[in-house]
Coordinates of C-alpha atoms in Angstrom, one line a residue:
M1 CA 0.3 0.2 -0.3
T2 CA 1.3 3.9 -0.7
A3 CA 0.4 6.9 0.5
T4 CA 1.1 9.9 -0.9
G5 CA 0.9 14.1 0.6
T6 CA -2.3 16.1 0.6
T7 CA -3.2 16.8 -2.9
T8 CA -6.4 19.3 -3.9
G9 CA -7.8 16.9 -6.9
P10 CA -7.1 14.6 -10.3
G11 CA -8.7 15.7 -13.5
P12 CA -10.9 11.9 -15.1
V13 CA -8.3 8.7 -14.6
S14 CA -8.2 6.1 -17.4
G15 CA -9.0 2.4 -16.6
T16 CA -6.6 0.8 -14.2
G17 CA -6.9 -2.2 -16.6
I18 CA -8.2 -4.5 -12.9
R19 CA -11.1 -6.2 -13.4
L20 CA -12.7 -10.2 -12.1
N21 CA -12.0 -13.2 -13.5
A22 CA -15.0 -13.8 -15.7
P23 CA -15.8 -15.4 -18.8
A24 CA -16.0 -13.1 -22.2
P25 CA -19.1 -11.5 -22.4
G26 CA -21.6 -13.4 -24.9
W27 CA -24.4 -11.0 -25.4
S28 CA -24.5 -7.2 -25.8
I29 CA -27.6 -4.7 -25.9
E30 CA -27.3 -1.0 -26.8
A31 CA -28.2 2.2 -24.8
D32 CA -27.5 5.6 -24.3
V33 CA -27.6 5.2 -20.0
V34 CA -27.2 2.2 -17.4
V35 CA -28.8 2.1 -14.7
V36 CA -26.8 0.1 -12.1
G37 CA -29.9 -1.0 -9.1
S38 CA -33.4 -0.7 -8.0
G39 CA -33.6 1.7 -5.4
V40 CA -34.4 5.3 -4.3
A41 CA -31.5 6.1 -6.5
G42 CA -31.5 4.1 -9.2
L43 CA -35.2 3.9 -10.1
T44 CA -35.4 7.9 -10.1
A45 CA -32.3 8.1 -12.0
A46 CA -33.4 5.9 -15.0
L47 CA -36.9 7.0 -14.7
R48 CA -35.7 11.0 -15.3
C49 CA -33.2 9.5 -17.6
A50 CA -36.2 7.9 -20.0
A51 CA -38.3 11.0 -19.5
A52 CA -35.8 12.9 -21.4
G53 CA -35.6 10.6 -23.9
R54 CA -32.6 8.8 -23.3
R55 CA -32.9 5.1 -23.8
T56 CA -31.8 3.5 -20.6
V57 CA -31.4 -0.5 -19.1
V58 CA -31.7 -0.4 -15.5
V59 CA -29.6 -3.6 -14.1
T60 CA -30.0 -4.8 -11.1
K61 CA -28.9 -7.7 -8.4
A62 CA -31.8 -9.1 -7.2
R63 CA -36.0 -8.5 -8.9
L64 CA -36.9 -4.5 -9.7
D65 CA -38.7 -4.7 -6.5
D66 CA -36.1 -5.9 -3.6
G67 CA -34.1 -3.4 -4.1
S68 CA -32.2 -1.8 -0.6
T69 CA -34.3 1.0 -0.3
R70 CA -38.1 -1.4 0.3
W71 CA -35.9 -2.5 3.5
A72 CA -36.2 1.3 5.3
Q73 CA -38.3 1.5 8.3
G74 CA -37.6 5.0 9.3
G75 CA -38.9 7.8 6.5
I76 CA -37.7 10.6 4.4
A77 CA -36.2 14.2 6.0
A78 CA -37.2 17.3 4.1
A79 CA -38.2 20.7 5.9
L80 CA -42.0 19.9 4.7
G81 CA -43.5 21.3 8.2
D82 CA -44.7 24.8 9.1
G83 CA -41.7 26.7 10.6
D84 CA -39.5 23.9 9.7
T85 CA -36.9 25.5 6.9
P86 CA -33.9 24.5 4.7
E87 CA -31.5 25.9 7.1
Q88 CA -32.9 24.5 10.5
H89 CA -32.5 20.9 8.3
L90 CA -29.0 22.1 7.4
A91 CA -27.6 22.5 10.7
D92 CA -28.7 19.6 11.7
T93 CA -26.8 17.7 9.3
L94 CA -23.9 19.5 10.1
V95 CA -23.7 18.8 13.3
A96 CA -24.6 14.8 12.6
G97 CA -21.6 14.8 9.9
A98 CA -19.4 16.0 12.5
G99 CA -17.3 18.6 11.2
L100 CA -16.5 16.2 8.0
C101 CA -20.0 17.6 5.7
D102 CA -19.2 19.3 2.5
E103 CA -21.4 22.4 3.3
T104 CA -22.3 23.0 -0.4
A105 CA -24.0 19.6 -1.2
V106 CA -25.7 19.6 2.1
R107 CA -27.3 23.0 0.9
A108 CA -28.1 20.9 -2.4
L109 CA -29.9 18.4 -0.6
V110 CA -32.0 20.5 2.0
T111 CA -33.0 22.8 -0.9
E112 CA -33.9 20.4 -3.2
G113 CA -35.4 18.0 -1.0
P114 CA -38.8 19.6 -0.4
D115 CA -39.6 20.0 -4.4
A116 CA -38.5 16.1 -4.5
V117 CA -40.2 14.6 -2.4
H118 CA -43.4 16.3 -4.1
R119 CA -42.9 15.2 -7.4
L120 CA -42.0 11.9 -5.6
I121 CA -45.5 11.8 -4.7
G122 CA -46.1 12.8 -8.0
T123 CA -45.1 9.8 -9.0
G124 CA -47.2 7.9 -7.1
A125 CA -45.4 7.6 -3.3
R126 CA -48.5 7.3 -0.9
F127 CA -47.7 8.9 2.7
D128 CA -48.9 9.0 5.6
T129 CA -50.9 11.7 6.7
T130 CA -52.4 13.2 9.5
P131 CA -55.8 12.9 10.5
G132 CA -58.6 14.3 9.1
S133 CA -56.3 16.4 6.2
D134 CA -54.3 15.9 3.6
E135 CA -51.1 17.1 4.9
I136 CA -48.1 15.0 5.2
A137 CA -47.5 13.1 9.0
L138 CA -43.9 14.4 9.9
T139 CA -42.4 12.8 13.0
R140 CA -39.2 13.3 14.8
E141 CA -35.5 11.3 14.4
G142 CA -32.1 11.0 16.0
G143 CA -30.4 14.4 15.4
H144 CA -33.4 15.7 14.2
H145 CA -34.5 19.4 16.6
R146 CA -37.9 19.8 14.4
R147 CA -40.8 17.1 13.3
R148 CA -39.9 16.9 9.4
I149 CA -39.6 12.9 8.7
A150 CA -42.2 11.8 6.3
H151 CA -43.5 8.1 6.5
A152 CA -45.3 5.4 4.5
G153 CA -47.6 2.8 6.0
G154 CA -46.5 3.5 9.9
D155 CA -42.7 1.8 9.1
A156 CA -42.6 0.8 5.6
T157 CA -41.8 3.7 4.1
G158 CA -39.2 2.2 1.6
A159 CA -41.4 -0.4 0.9
E160 CA -44.4 1.9 -0.4
I161 CA -41.4 4.5 -2.3
S162 CA -40.1 0.7 -3.9
R163 CA -43.7 -0.2 -5.1
A164 CA -44.2 3.6 -6.4
L165 CA -41.0 3.4 -8.7
V166 CA -41.4 0.2 -9.6
E167 CA -44.7 0.7 -10.9
A168 CA -43.7 3.6 -12.6
V169 CA -40.8 1.8 -14.5
R170 CA -42.6 -0.3 -15.2
A171 CA -45.5 1.7 -17.2
A172 CA -42.9 3.5 -19.0
G173 CA -41.4 0.4 -20.5
L174 CA -38.2 0.9 -19.2
R175 CA -36.3 -2.0 -20.3
T176 CA -34.5 -4.1 -17.4
I177 CA -32.4 -6.9 -16.0
E178 CA -33.3 -8.5 -13.5
N179 CA -30.8 -10.8 -11.2
A180 CA -27.9 -10.0 -12.7
L181 CA -24.4 -9.0 -11.1
V182 CA -22.6 -6.3 -12.2
L183 CA -19.2 -7.2 -12.9
D184 CA -16.8 -4.3 -14.5
L185 CA -16.9 -1.2 -16.2
L186 CA -16.3 -1.1 -20.1
T187 CA -14.1 2.0 -20.8
D188 CA -13.3 3.4 -24.8
A189 CA -9.7 4.3 -26.2
D190 CA -9.6 7.8 -24.8
G191 CA -10.3 6.2 -20.5
R192 CA -14.2 7.3 -21.1
T193 CA -17.4 4.7 -19.7
S194 CA -18.7 2.7 -22.6
G195 CA -20.8 0.6 -20.5
V196 CA -20.9 -2.8 -17.8
T197 CA -20.1 -6.0 -18.0
L198 CA -22.3 -8.9 -16.0
H199 CA -23.8 -12.1 -15.6
V200 CA -27.2 -12.7 -15.0
M201 CA -28.2 -15.6 -12.4
G202 CA -31.1 -17.5 -13.8
E203 CA -34.4 -16.3 -14.1
G204 CA -32.5 -12.7 -16.1
Q205 CA -33.8 -12.4 -19.9
H206 CA -29.8 -13.7 -21.1
D207 CA -28.1 -16.2 -19.5
G208 CA -24.1 -16.0 -18.7
V209 CA -21.7 -12.7 -18.8
G210 CA -22.7 -9.8 -21.1
A211 CA -22.8 -6.4 -22.1
V212 CA -24.9 -3.5 -21.5
H213 CA -22.8 -0.9 -24.2
A214 CA -23.8 2.9 -23.3
P215 CA -21.8 6.0 -22.9
A216 CA -23.3 6.9 -19.2
V217 CA -23.5 4.7 -16.4
V218 CA -24.8 5.2 -13.2
L219 CA -24.2 3.1 -10.0
A220 CA -26.7 3.2 -7.6
T221 CA -26.1 -0.6 -6.0
G222 CA -26.6 0.3 -2.9
G223 CA -24.1 -0.7 0.2
M224 CA -21.7 -2.8 2.0
G225 CA -22.8 -3.5 5.1
Q226 CA -22.2 -7.6 4.3
V227 CA -18.1 -6.8 5.2
F228 CA -19.5 -7.1 8.5
S229 CA -20.9 -10.2 10.3
A230 CA -24.7 -8.5 11.6
T231 CA -26.4 -5.4 9.3
T232 CA -29.3 -4.3 8.5
N233 CA -27.8 -5.0 4.6
P234 CA -30.0 -7.3 2.6
A235 CA -27.4 -10.0 1.5
V236 CA -26.7 -8.5 -1.8
S237 CA -25.0 -5.6 -0.2
T238 CA -21.7 -6.8 -0.7
G239 CA -19.8 -3.6 -2.1
D240 CA -19.9 -4.5 -6.1
G241 CA -20.1 -1.4 -6.8
V242 CA -17.2 0.2 -4.7
A243 CA -15.2 -2.4 -5.8
L244 CA -16.2 -1.8 -9.5
A245 CA -15.1 1.8 -9.6
L246 CA -12.1 1.3 -7.6
R247 CA -11.0 -1.1 -11.0
A248 CA -12.1 1.3 -13.0
G249 CA -9.7 3.9 -11.5
A250 CA -12.4 6.2 -9.8
E251 CA -11.3 7.5 -6.5
V252 CA -13.7 6.6 -2.9
S253 CA -13.6 8.1 -0.3
D254 CA -14.9 8.0 3.3
L255 CA -15.2 4.4 3.6
E256 CA -14.0 3.9 7.6
F257 CA -17.2 6.4 8.2
V258 CA -19.9 3.3 8.4
Q259 CA -22.6 3.9 10.9
F260 CA -24.0 1.3 13.2
H261 CA -27.5 1.4 13.6
P262 CA -27.8 1.4 17.5
T263 CA -31.1 -0.3 17.9
V264 CA -31.1 -3.4 15.9
L265 CA -32.9 -6.4 17.3
Y266 CA -30.5 -8.9 19.1
L267 CA -30.6 -12.4 18.5
G268 CA -27.3 -13.9 20.1
P269 CA -23.7 -13.4 19.7
E270 CA -23.5 -15.8 17.0
A271 CA -26.2 -14.2 14.7
E272 CA -25.1 -13.7 11.2
G273 CA -26.5 -12.0 7.9
Q274 CA -29.4 -9.4 8.1
Q275 CA -30.7 -8.7 11.6
P276 CA -34.0 -7.3 11.9
L277 CA -33.9 -3.2 12.6
I278 CA -35.6 -1.4 15.6
S279 CA -36.3 1.8 13.3
E280 CA -34.9 5.0 15.0
A281 CA -38.6 6.3 14.5
V282 CA -40.1 4.5 18.1
R283 CA -37.6 6.5 20.1
G284 CA -38.7 9.1 18.2
E285 CA -42.3 8.4 19.1
G286 CA -40.8 8.2 23.0
A287 CA -39.3 4.6 23.6
H288 CA -36.9 4.8 26.1
L289 CA -33.2 3.0 26.0
V290 CA -32.4 1.1 29.4
D291 CA -29.9 -1.2 30.8
A292 CA -30.0 -4.7 32.7
D293 CA -31.6 -2.4 35.5
G294 CA -34.4 -0.5 33.5
T295 CA -32.1 2.1 34.0
R296 CA -32.1 5.6 31.6
F297 CA -28.3 5.8 30.6
M298 CA -28.7 8.1 27.8
V299 CA -30.3 10.7 29.9
G300 CA -27.7 13.6 30.7
M301 CA -25.5 12.3 27.9
H302 CA -27.1 14.6 25.2
E303 CA -29.6 17.2 24.9
L304 CA -31.8 15.1 23.0
A305 CA -31.2 12.0 25.0
E306 CA -32.7 8.7 23.1
L307 CA -32.4 11.0 20.2
A308 CA -28.9 11.9 19.6
P309 CA -27.0 11.5 16.7
R310 CA -26.5 7.8 16.0
D311 CA -22.7 7.5 16.4
I312 CA -23.6 8.8 20.1
V313 CA -26.3 6.2 20.7
A314 CA -24.7 3.4 19.7
K315 CA -21.4 3.9 21.4
A316 CA -23.4 5.0 24.9
I317 CA -25.2 1.2 24.5
V318 CA -21.7 -0.6 23.9
R319 CA -20.2 1.5 27.3
R320 CA -22.8 0.4 29.1
A321 CA -22.8 -3.2 28.3
H322 CA -19.2 -3.4 28.6
E323 CA -19.7 -2.0 32.1
Q324 CA -22.2 -4.8 33.1
G325 CA -20.6 -7.7 31.2
V326 CA -23.7 -8.0 28.7
E327 CA -24.3 -8.1 25.0
H328 CA -26.9 -5.9 24.8
M329 CA -29.2 -3.0 26.2
Y330 CA -33.5 -3.1 26.1
L331 CA -35.5 -1.1 24.1
D332 CA -39.0 0.1 26.2
G333 CA -41.7 1.0 24.2
R334 CA -44.3 -1.0 26.9
H335 CA -46.1 2.6 27.7
F336 CA -47.4 2.9 24.0
G337 CA -50.2 0.4 24.2
A338 CA -51.1 -2.5 21.6
Q339 CA -52.9 -0.1 19.7
M340 CA -50.0 2.0 18.9
W341 CA -47.8 -1.0 18.2
E342 CA -50.4 -2.3 15.7
S343 CA -51.0 1.0 14.0
R344 CA -47.4 2.4 13.6
F345 CA -44.5 0.0 14.0
P346 CA -46.4 -3.4 12.8
T347 CA -43.7 -4.5 10.7
I348 CA -41.3 -3.9 13.7
L349 CA -43.9 -5.6 16.0
A350 CA -44.6 -8.5 13.5
A351 CA -40.9 -9.4 13.5
C352 CA -40.5 -8.9 17.3
R353 CA -43.3 -11.6 17.6
S354 CA -41.3 -13.9 15.0
H355 CA -38.3 -14.1 17.2
G356 CA -40.4 -14.7 20.2
I357 CA -39.9 -10.9 22.2
D358 CA -43.6 -9.1 22.1
P359 CA -42.9 -4.8 22.6
V360 CA -46.2 -4.7 24.1
T361 CA -45.2 -6.6 26.9
E362 CA -41.3 -6.8 27.6
P363 CA -38.7 -4.1 26.9
I364 CA -36.6 -5.5 23.3
P365 CA -32.7 -6.2 23.3
V366 CA -31.1 -4.3 21.3
A367 CA -27.4 -3.8 20.0
P368 CA -26.0 -1.8 17.1
A369 CA -25.2 -3.4 13.6
A370 CA -23.7 -2.2 10.3
H371 CA -26.1 0.0 8.7
H372 CA -25.1 2.7 6.4
A373 CA -21.8 3.5 4.3
S374 CA -21.5 7.1 4.5
G375 CA -18.3 7.1 2.4
G376 CA -18.3 5.3 -1.3
V377 CA -17.6 6.6 -4.9
R378 CA -16.6 9.7 -4.8
T379 CA -18.4 12.3 -6.8
D380 CA -19.0 15.7 -7.3
L381 CA -22.7 18.2 -7.0
R382 CA -23.6 16.4 -10.6
G383 CA -23.1 12.7 -9.2
R384 CA -20.2 12.5 -11.1
T385 CA -17.3 10.3 -10.5
T386 CA -13.1 10.9 -11.5
V387 CA -14.0 8.2 -14.9
P388 CA -15.8 10.4 -17.2
G389 CA -18.9 8.7 -17.8
L390 CA -19.3 6.9 -15.0
Y391 CA -21.8 8.5 -12.1
A392 CA -22.8 7.0 -8.7
C393 CA -25.6 7.9 -6.2
G394 CA -27.5 6.9 -3.1
E395 CA -25.8 4.6 -0.9
V396 CA -22.8 3.5 -3.6
A397 CA -21.9 7.5 -3.5
C398 CA -19.9 9.7 -1.6
T399 CA -21.2 13.2 -2.1
G400 CA -20.0 14.8 1.1
V401 CA -23.4 15.6 2.1
H402 CA -23.2 12.6 5.5
G403 CA -19.6 13.5 6.7
A404 CA -18.7 11.5 9.2
N405 CA -22.0 10.3 10.2
R406 CA -25.6 10.4 8.3
L407 CA -28.6 11.9 10.0
A408 CA -31.4 10.4 10.4
S409 CA -33.5 9.9 7.0
N410 CA -31.4 11.6 5.2
S411 CA -30.1 8.8 2.8
L412 CA -33.5 8.6 1.0
L413 CA -33.2 11.7 0.0
E414 CA -29.8 12.0 -0.7
G415 CA -31.0 9.0 -3.3
L416 CA -33.7 11.6 -4.3
V417 CA -32.0 14.4 -5.4
F418 CA -28.7 13.5 -6.8
A419 CA -30.4 10.8 -8.4
E420 CA -31.9 13.7 -10.4
R421 CA -29.1 16.1 -10.6
I422 CA -27.4 13.2 -12.7
A423 CA -30.1 12.8 -14.5
S424 CA -30.4 16.4 -15.7
D425 CA -26.2 16.3 -16.6
I426 CA -27.0 13.3 -18.8
A427 CA -29.9 14.4 -20.6
A428 CA -27.8 18.0 -20.8
S429 CA -25.1 16.5 -22.5
D430 CA -24.3 15.1 -26.3
I431 CA -24.3 11.6 -25.7
A432 CA -25.0 8.8 -28.0
V433 CA -24.0 5.2 -29.2
P434 CA -22.6 4.8 -32.3
G435 CA -24.8 2.2 -34.8
G436 CA -28.0 2.6 -32.1
A437 CA -28.5 -0.8 -32.4
D438 CA -30.8 -2.3 -29.4
G439 CA -30.7 -5.8 -30.4
G440 CA -28.7 -8.6 -28.3
E441 CA -25.8 -9.2 -30.9
P442 CA -22.7 -10.9 -29.3
A443 CA -20.3 -8.5 -28.4
S444 CA -17.2 -8.3 -30.4
S445 CA -13.9 -9.1 -28.8
A446 CA -12.8 -5.4 -28.5
R447 CA -15.5 -4.2 -27.1
S448 CA -15.7 -7.3 -24.5
T449 CA -12.6 -6.3 -22.9
G450 CA -13.2 -3.1 -21.8
A451 CA -11.0 -1.2 -19.5
A452 CA -8.1 -3.1 -20.1
T453 CA -7.9 -3.4 -24.4
A454 CA -7.8 0.6 -23.7
S455 CA -4.9 0.7 -20.9
G456 CA -3.1 -2.0 -21.7
P457 CA -2.8 -5.7 -20.4
R458 CA -5.5 -6.6 -18.1
T459 CA -4.5 -7.8 -14.3
T460 CA -7.3 -9.9 -12.9
L461 CA -8.3 -9.9 -8.6
P462 CA -7.6 -13.1 -7.4
L463 CA -11.1 -15.0 -7.0
L464 CA -11.7 -15.9 -3.1
A465 CA -14.0 -19.1 -2.2
P466 CA -17.2 -18.5 -1.1
D467 CA -16.6 -20.1 2.0
A468 CA -13.8 -16.7 2.6
R469 CA -16.7 -14.6 3.2
T470 CA -17.7 -15.6 6.3
A471 CA -13.9 -15.5 7.2
V472 CA -13.9 -11.6 5.7
Q473 CA -17.2 -10.4 8.2
R474 CA -15.6 -12.1 11.2
I475 CA -12.4 -10.5 10.9
M476 CA -13.8 -7.1 10.2
T477 CA -16.7 -7.0 12.7
A478 CA -13.7 -7.9 15.3
G479 CA -10.9 -5.8 14.1
A480 CA -13.1 -2.6 12.7
G481 CA -16.4 -2.6 14.2
V482 CA -17.7 -0.9 16.3
L483 CA -14.7 0.0 18.6
R484 CA -11.5 0.5 17.1
S485 CA -8.0 0.6 17.6
A486 CA -4.7 0.6 16.0
E487 CA -3.8 -2.9 17.4
S488 CA -7.5 -4.8 16.6
L489 CA -7.3 -2.6 12.9
A490 CA -3.6 -4.0 12.5
R491 CA -5.2 -7.5 13.3
A492 CA -7.7 -6.9 10.8
A493 CA -5.2 -5.9 7.9
A494 CA -3.0 -8.6 8.5
E495 CA -5.6 -11.3 8.4
L496 CA -7.2 -9.7 5.5
D497 CA -3.8 -10.0 3.7
G498 CA -3.6 -13.4 4.8
I499 CA -6.8 -14.1 2.9
H500 CA -5.5 -11.7 -0.1
R501 CA -2.5 -13.8 -0.5
E502 CA -3.6 -17.4 -0.1
A503 CA -6.5 -16.4 -3.0
S504 CA -3.0 -15.0 -4.8
A505 CA -1.6 -18.0 -4.2
A506 CA -4.4 -20.3 -5.4
A507 CA -4.2 -18.3 -8.8
G508 CA -0.8 -18.4 -9.2
Q509 CA -0.4 -14.9 -8.9
D510 CA 1.9 -12.2 -7.5
G511 CA 4.4 -14.5 -7.2
A512 CA 2.9 -16.0 -3.9
P513 CA 4.2 -19.2 -2.7
A514 CA 2.4 -22.1 -3.2
P515 CA -0.3 -22.3 -1.0
D516 CA 0.0 -25.6 2.6
T517 CA -3.2 -27.1 1.6
D518 CA -4.6 -28.6 -1.9
R519 CA -6.8 -25.7 -2.4
K520 CA -7.5 -25.1 -6.1
A521 CA -8.4 -21.3 -7.3
P522 CA -12.4 -21.4 -7.5
E523 CA -14.3 -20.9 -10.5
P524 CA -15.8 -17.5 -11.6
G525 CA -19.4 -17.4 -10.4
V526 CA -21.5 -15.8 -8.4
E527 CA -20.6 -16.1 -4.8
A528 CA -16.5 -15.7 -5.8
W529 CA -16.8 -12.8 -7.5
E530 CA -19.2 -11.2 -4.1
A531 CA -16.6 -12.4 -1.8
T532 CA -13.8 -10.9 -4.2
N533 CA -15.5 -7.6 -3.8
L534 CA -16.2 -7.8 -0.4
L535 CA -12.6 -8.3 0.6
C536 CA -11.6 -5.3 -1.8
V537 CA -13.8 -2.7 0.4
A538 CA -12.8 -4.7 3.2
R539 CA -8.9 -3.8 2.8
V540 CA -9.6 -0.2 1.8
L541 CA -12.0 0.3 5.0
V542 CA -9.2 -0.9 7.1
A543 CA -6.3 1.0 5.3
A544 CA -8.4 4.1 6.3
A545 CA -9.7 3.4 9.5
Q546 CA -5.7 2.9 10.2
R547 CA -4.8 6.4 8.8
R548 CA -7.7 8.6 10.5
E549 CA -6.3 8.4 13.8
E550 CA -9.0 10.1 16.0
T551 CA -12.5 9.3 17.3
R552 CA -15.1 11.5 14.5
G553 CA -18.3 10.9 13.8
C554 CA -19.0 6.4 13.3
H555 CA -15.4 6.6 13.6
W556 CA -14.0 5.4 17.2
R557 CA -10.5 5.0 18.2
E558 CA -10.3 3.8 21.6
D559 CA -6.6 4.4 21.4
H560 CA -7.3 8.6 19.9
P561 CA -10.9 9.4 21.8
D562 CA -10.3 13.1 20.9
R563 CA -11.8 14.7 17.4
D564 CA -8.7 16.3 15.9
D565 CA -10.0 18.9 13.7
A566 CA -6.3 20.3 13.2
S567 CA -5.1 17.3 11.4
W568 CA -7.9 15.0 10.5
R569 CA -11.0 18.1 9.1
R570 CA -10.5 16.4 5.9
H571 CA -10.8 13.0 3.5
F572 CA -9.1 10.3 2.0
R573 CA -9.4 10.0 -1.8
I574 CA -8.4 5.9 -2.5
T575 CA -7.3 4.6 -5.6
L576 CA -6.7 1.6 -6.7
D577 CA -3.2 1.5 -8.4
A578 CA -2.7 -0.6 -12.1
D579 CA -0.7 -3.1 -9.6
R580 CA -3.1 -3.1 -6.9
A581 CA -1.8 -1.2 -4.3
L582 CA -4.0 1.8 -2.8
S583 CA -2.9 4.8 -3.2
I584 CA -4.4 7.6 -0.2
R585 CA -4.4 11.0 -0.6
T586 CA -6.1 13.7 1.7
T587 CA -8.1 16.9 0.8
E588 CA -6.8 20.2 2.1
T589 CA -10.5 20.3 3.7
A590 CA -13.9 19.2 4.5
D591 CA -15.2 19.9 1.3
F592 CA -14.0 18.0 -1.6
P593 CA -12.5 19.5 -4.8
S594 CA -14.5 18.8 -8.3
P595 CA -13.7 16.3 -10.9
A596 CA -12.4 17.8 -13.9
T597 CA -15.3 18.5 -16.0
P598 CA -15.5 15.3 -18.3

């Protein structure tokens, strides 16, 4: 790994020539825009691009209605209520971001947010209203000083937004490729984006590896929560977009800032994978956090008590659990009564009862779990990355909005606002696919090789065996979870490097010595590609966390417990070099330099 000093911002970069080990595409289609992902960000970008007359293809890893958005129990934040203003929303966001928000990006978010929400309603989304009126019912969540959170179905906001957008996409007749894992970015001889390669898993429109050729690619692939053992993210959230962008030469930033949601249903020390979320809105309606003795421990720790920003609440839960020698705390909402639980939080109530816990009569055991990545692929205010023609929005992107800690319910709004900004940029650009074909002809060998053709010999990342996924998750949970230190991070880095060396040896790469076992390199396939992507983002996350020697937002260093603005009120800009080494640079301030105009 290499690191250089502070710099102010590269222009567009060409592809590194690094790709996943995968078969050459056997089919291709043409488009003006390919959107990868079917959450609020991806589908909003796709609808707006199509409305502007761009031939748009949506690629999604699962079914069209199975993106990460549908899991959002909380709401969407915007200054919609009487007395609330974008300036107040800005102030709360900046406080939560712990000094690392790009204020210009936040101002765009909060200023354009209310109109974006109304356009979402125009698309068909139905939010809960105040009884007897048509006004949107607004609630509070952690870090907000006003009631500005719009919900749908009580605690099913994401599902309603997803329903509305999926119906709109289908009504518009957009071409979609479902059950497809995106593999690598394609670029032309000038280093500009020219599409993606992807693998369709069984039930899609095509079989095997293919390509979508397009001069604009929008990454909206969601998060990377599956890099940890316990997360609120669905199983498909394996960091595919961030890993693709790194291989393509794009910059990523702020991966060390992973938000751990403080109140996730605790299912035992061996629980792994996606865990049931107990929405912040439950605390917003008055539920209390209590310890094993029934004592409220957030009172006096922060002016907002249980509604403090998530990093503060998560740290408080972990501290009190350690003090008492237990694994979890409790969320007590018994005073709500059965009617409120059934009407306001039916999804949460059902999830708890399915695990043998009844919130109406007993406190809910809760503990923090990986929830949201504040960082990702670095973009400017129009969603452009440092690779010409490659855009990113939603959780896969780092717009600068979240800083060191995302304010509750800002994520759906960020996806909405920046997706619209991307679509506007694409609509204003002069893009076209030569020939304009929209068929399924076999991909030519020149177009199949993508970035490597433009940048010299290709380098493939050694594939991980599917069972390495669990090893990566346990290493990250132990060494780079809520509590971090130089010792834990060094141990995690060494263990992750060991996994990489073993994979390299099995693949006969990097001059690595032959492995001690007879293990052979895994065959290319979805599980191996996902595990390889997870290892890639895990190593970047750990490298950034090692370098940031302070505690800020949701990055908590036990050996550096204080925030250090003089040294660390800046972002890391990380790229993967052609030799697969990481290059880490820093910004001069908390604001991002803009990528050069493609």
